[in-house]
Coordinates of C-alpha atoms and ligand atoms in Angstrom, one line a residue:
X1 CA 36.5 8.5 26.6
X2 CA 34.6 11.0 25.0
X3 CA 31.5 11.2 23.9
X4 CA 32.2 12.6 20.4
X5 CA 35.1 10.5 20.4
X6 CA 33.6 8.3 16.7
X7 CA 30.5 11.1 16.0
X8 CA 31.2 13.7 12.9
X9 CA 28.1 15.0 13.7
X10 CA 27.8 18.3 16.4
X11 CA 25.0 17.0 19.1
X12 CA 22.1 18.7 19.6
X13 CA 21.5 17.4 23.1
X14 CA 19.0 15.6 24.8
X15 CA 15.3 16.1 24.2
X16 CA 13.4 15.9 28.1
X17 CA 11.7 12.8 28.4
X18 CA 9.3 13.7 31.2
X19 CA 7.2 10.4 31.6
X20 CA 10.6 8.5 32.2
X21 CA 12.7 11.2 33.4
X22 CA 10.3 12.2 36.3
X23 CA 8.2 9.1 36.6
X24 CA 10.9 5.9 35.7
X25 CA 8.5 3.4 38.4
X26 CA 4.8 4.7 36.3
X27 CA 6.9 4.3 33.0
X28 CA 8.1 0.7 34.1
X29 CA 4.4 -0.2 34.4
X30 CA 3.9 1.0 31.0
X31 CA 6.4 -0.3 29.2
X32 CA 5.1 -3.6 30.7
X33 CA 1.6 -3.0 29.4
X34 CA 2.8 -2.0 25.6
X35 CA 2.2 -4.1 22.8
X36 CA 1.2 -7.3 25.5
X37 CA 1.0 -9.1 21.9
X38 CA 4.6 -8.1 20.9
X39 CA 3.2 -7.6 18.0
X40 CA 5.9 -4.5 17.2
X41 CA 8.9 -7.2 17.7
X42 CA 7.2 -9.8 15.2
X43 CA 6.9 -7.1 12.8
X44 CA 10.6 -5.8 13.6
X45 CA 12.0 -9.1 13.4
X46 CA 10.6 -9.5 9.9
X47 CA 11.9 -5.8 8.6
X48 CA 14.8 -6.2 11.2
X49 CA 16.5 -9.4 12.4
X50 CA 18.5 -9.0 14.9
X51 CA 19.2 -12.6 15.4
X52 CA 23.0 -13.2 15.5
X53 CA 23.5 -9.5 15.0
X54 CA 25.0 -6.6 16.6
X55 CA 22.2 -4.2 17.9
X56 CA 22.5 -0.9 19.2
X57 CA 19.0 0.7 21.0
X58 CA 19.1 4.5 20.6
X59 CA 17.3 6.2 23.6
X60 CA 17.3 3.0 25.3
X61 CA 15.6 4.6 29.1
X62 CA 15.8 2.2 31.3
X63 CA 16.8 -0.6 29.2
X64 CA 13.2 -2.3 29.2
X65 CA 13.9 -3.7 25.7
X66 CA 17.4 -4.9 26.1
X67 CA 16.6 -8.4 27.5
X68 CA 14.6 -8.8 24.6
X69 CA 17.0 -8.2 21.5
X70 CA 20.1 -9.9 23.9
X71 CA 18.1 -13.4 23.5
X72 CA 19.1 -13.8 20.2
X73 CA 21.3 -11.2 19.3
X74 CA 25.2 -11.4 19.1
X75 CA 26.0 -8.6 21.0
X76 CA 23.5 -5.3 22.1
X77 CA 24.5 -1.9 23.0
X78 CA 21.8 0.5 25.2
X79 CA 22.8 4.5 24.4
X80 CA 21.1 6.4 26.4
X81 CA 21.6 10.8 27.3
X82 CA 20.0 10.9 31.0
X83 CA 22.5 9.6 33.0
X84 CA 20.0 8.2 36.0
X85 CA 18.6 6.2 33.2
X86 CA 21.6 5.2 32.3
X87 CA 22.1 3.5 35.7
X88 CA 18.8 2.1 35.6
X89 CA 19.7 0.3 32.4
X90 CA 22.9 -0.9 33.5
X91 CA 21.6 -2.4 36.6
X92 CA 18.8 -4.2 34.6
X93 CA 21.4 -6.0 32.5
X94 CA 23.6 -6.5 34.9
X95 CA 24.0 -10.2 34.2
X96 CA 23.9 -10.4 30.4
X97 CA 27.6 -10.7 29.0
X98 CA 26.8 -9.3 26.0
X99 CA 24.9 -5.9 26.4
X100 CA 26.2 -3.1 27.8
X101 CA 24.8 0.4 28.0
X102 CA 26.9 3.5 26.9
X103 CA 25.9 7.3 27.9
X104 CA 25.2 9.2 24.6
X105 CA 22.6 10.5 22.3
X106 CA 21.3 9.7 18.7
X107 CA 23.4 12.7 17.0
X108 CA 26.4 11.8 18.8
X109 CA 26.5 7.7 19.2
X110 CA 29.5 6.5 21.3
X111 CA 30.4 4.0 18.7
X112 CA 32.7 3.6 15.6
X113 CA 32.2 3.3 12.1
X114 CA 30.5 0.3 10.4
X115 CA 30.2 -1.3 14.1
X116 CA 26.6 -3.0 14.3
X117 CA 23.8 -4.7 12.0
X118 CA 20.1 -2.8 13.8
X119 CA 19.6 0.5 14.8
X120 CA 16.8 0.5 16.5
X121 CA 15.0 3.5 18.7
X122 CA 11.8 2.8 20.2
X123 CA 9.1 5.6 21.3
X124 CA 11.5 7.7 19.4
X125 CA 10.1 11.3 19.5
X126 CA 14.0 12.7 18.7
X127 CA 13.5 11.1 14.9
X128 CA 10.7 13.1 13.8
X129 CA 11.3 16.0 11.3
X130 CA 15.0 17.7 11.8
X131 CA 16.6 14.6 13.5
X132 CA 18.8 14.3 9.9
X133 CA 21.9 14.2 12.4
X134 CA 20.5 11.4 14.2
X135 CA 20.1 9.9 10.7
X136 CA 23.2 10.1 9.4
X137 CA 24.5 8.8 12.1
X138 CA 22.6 5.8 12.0
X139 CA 23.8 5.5 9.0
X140 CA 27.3 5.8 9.8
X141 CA 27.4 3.0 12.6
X142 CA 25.7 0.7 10.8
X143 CA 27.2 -1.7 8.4
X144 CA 26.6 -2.1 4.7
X145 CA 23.2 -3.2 4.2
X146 CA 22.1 -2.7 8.0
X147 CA 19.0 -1.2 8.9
X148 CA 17.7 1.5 10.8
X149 CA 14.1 1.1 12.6
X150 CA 12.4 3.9 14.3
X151 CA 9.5 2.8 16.0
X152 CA 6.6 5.6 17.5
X153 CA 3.1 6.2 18.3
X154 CA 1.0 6.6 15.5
X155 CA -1.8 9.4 16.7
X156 CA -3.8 8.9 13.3
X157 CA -5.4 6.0 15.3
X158 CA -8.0 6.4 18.2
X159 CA -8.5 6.2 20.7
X160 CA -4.7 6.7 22.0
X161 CA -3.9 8.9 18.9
X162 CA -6.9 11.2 19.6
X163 CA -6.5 12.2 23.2
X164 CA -2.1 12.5 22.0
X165 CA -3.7 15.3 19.4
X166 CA -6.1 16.8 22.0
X167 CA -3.0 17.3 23.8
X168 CA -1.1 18.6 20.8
X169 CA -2.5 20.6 18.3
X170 CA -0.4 21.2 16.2
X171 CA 1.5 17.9 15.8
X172 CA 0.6 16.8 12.1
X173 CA 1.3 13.5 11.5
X174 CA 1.0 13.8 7.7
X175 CA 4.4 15.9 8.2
X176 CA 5.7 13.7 10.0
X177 CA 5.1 10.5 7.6
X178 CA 6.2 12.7 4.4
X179 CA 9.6 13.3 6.3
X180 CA 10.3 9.9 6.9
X181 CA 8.8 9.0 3.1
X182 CA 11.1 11.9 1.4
X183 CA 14.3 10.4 3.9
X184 CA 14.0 7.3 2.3
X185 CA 12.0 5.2 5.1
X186 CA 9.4 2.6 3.9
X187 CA 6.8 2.3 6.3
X188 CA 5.1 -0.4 8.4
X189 CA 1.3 0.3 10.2
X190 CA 1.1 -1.7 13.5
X191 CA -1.7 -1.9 15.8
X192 CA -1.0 -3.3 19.5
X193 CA -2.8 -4.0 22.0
X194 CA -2.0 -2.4 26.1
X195 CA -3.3 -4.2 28.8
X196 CA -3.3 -3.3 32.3
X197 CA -3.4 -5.1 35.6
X198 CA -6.0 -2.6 36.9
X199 CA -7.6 0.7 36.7
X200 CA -5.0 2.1 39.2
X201 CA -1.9 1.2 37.2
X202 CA -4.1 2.7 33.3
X203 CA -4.9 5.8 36.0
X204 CA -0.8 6.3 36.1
X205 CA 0.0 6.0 33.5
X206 CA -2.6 8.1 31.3
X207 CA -1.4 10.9 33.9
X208 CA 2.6 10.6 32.6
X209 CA 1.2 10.7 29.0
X210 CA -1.3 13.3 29.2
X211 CA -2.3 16.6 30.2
X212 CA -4.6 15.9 33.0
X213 CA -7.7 17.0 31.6
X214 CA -6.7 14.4 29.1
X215 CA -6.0 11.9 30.6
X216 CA -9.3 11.9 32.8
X217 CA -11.3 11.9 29.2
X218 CA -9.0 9.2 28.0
X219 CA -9.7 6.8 31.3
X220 CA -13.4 8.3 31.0
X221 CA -13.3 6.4 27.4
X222 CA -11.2 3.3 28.6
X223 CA -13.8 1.1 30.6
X224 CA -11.8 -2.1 30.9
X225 CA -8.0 -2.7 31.4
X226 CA -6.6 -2.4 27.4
X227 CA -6.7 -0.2 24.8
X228 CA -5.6 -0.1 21.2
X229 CA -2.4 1.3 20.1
X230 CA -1.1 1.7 16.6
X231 CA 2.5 2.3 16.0
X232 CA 4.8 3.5 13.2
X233 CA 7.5 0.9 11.9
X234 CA 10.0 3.5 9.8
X235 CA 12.8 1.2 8.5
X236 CA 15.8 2.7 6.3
X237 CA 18.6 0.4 4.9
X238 CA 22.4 1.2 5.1
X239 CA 23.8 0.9 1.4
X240 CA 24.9 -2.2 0.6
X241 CA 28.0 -1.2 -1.5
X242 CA 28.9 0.3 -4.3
X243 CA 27.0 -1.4 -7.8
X244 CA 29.2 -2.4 -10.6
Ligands
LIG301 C1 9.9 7.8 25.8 S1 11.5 7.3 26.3 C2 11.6 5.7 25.6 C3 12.6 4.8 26.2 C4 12.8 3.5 25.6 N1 13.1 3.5 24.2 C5 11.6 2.6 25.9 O1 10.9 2.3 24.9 O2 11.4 2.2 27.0 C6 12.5 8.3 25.3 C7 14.0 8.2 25.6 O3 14.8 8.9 24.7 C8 15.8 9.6 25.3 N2 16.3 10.7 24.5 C9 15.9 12.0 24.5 N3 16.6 12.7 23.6 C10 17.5 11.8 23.0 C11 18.4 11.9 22.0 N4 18.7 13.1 21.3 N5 19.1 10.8 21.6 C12 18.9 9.6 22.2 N6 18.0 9.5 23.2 C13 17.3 10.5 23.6 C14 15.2 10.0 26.7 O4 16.2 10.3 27.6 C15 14.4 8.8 27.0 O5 15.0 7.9 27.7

């Protein structure tokens, strides 16, 4: 089948990933030490619910979160562009009937019209400012009144969102937020909490985040095993129909 087989949009392609395209084992260790709280699926599952509903995770990696929405919802479909990824995902939900993981990207989704309830796409640096194809099609898979929730890092809170603007200058998250605001998104503030087995495993994964000089300052100002994180929730509804 392919790819573009449902999309009416022209994709733009992949964005490198390198923390999970080079490092999938370091990134593994990360994902297990995000939001140890799950403080970002409370709030999700509020602005959300996948329960009983079709799900679709855009940019999926290595599938860490498709366990997770499977539990409760009815069916949950991984889309993921880098095709060892795509293995790795696959393999982890090898034994859950009802997820499966397609190879595709958030401009060009492998799915039809109207076909699931949550969009979701987590650590989602392809929705930022210019992803309206991505957008629309969100839009376009969901169904009437589903919802779209991009989830990323929010860098106006330290320490994690200090060292992320040491590293990039000129990322402005003000932009960012006003493209989101003007799109339509209403907004959700989340802060989590990382916790690490040891200083080893923090070490890692600093060095897949950061430049190095980075990262040593940011394990320099991280004397124990967690950190605080504080995510953005940006959550846009499908229309619901057409008002009489
Ligand atoms: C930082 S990783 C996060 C993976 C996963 N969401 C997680 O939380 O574990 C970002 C992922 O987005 C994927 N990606 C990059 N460009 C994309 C695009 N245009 N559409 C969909 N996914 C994309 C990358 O291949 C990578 O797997």
């Amino acid at each position: 089948m392919s790819r573009d087989r449902f999309s009416r949009v022209r994709a733009r392609g992949p964005i490198p990933s390198p923390n999970i395209w080079h490092w999938p084992d370091i990134y593994e260790v990360e994902n297990r030490a995000q939001d140890v709280d799950g403080v970002i699926f409370d709030a999700l599952a509020e602005v959300a619910d996948w329960g009983g509903r079709d799900v679709v995770d855009v940019g999926c990696g290595a599938g860490f979160h498709l366990p997770r929405f499977a539990a409760r919802a009815r069916s949950v479909v991984g889309v993921e562009p880098h095709p060892p990824l795509v293995a790795a995902a696959r393999s982890r939900v090898a034994g859950l009937a009802s997820v499966s993981v397609l190879r595709g990207s958030a401009e060009a989704l492998p799915l039809p019209d109207a076909a699931v309830d949550v969009v979701h796409a987590r650590t989602a640096y392809f929705f930022g400012p210019g992803c309206g194809p991505g957008i629309l099609e969100a839009m376009r898979v969901l169904r009437p009144g589903g919802v779209l929730a991009v989830v990323d890092l929010d860098a106006t809170v330290a320490p994690y969102g200090t060292w992320m603007r040491a590293d990039l200058p000129h990322y402005d998250p003000a932009v960012v937020e006003s493209f989101f605001d003007a799109q339509g998104f209403a907004l959700r503030r989340v802060r989590t909490r990382w916790e690490f087995s040891d200083r080893a495993a923090l070490r890692s994964v600093l060095g897949i985040e950061f430049s190095e000089r980075t990262a040593e300052r940011a394990f320099r100002e991280t004397p124990g095993l967690g950190l605080e994180v504080g995510y953005r929730i940006h959550v846009r509804s499908a229309p619901s129909g057409l008002l009489l």
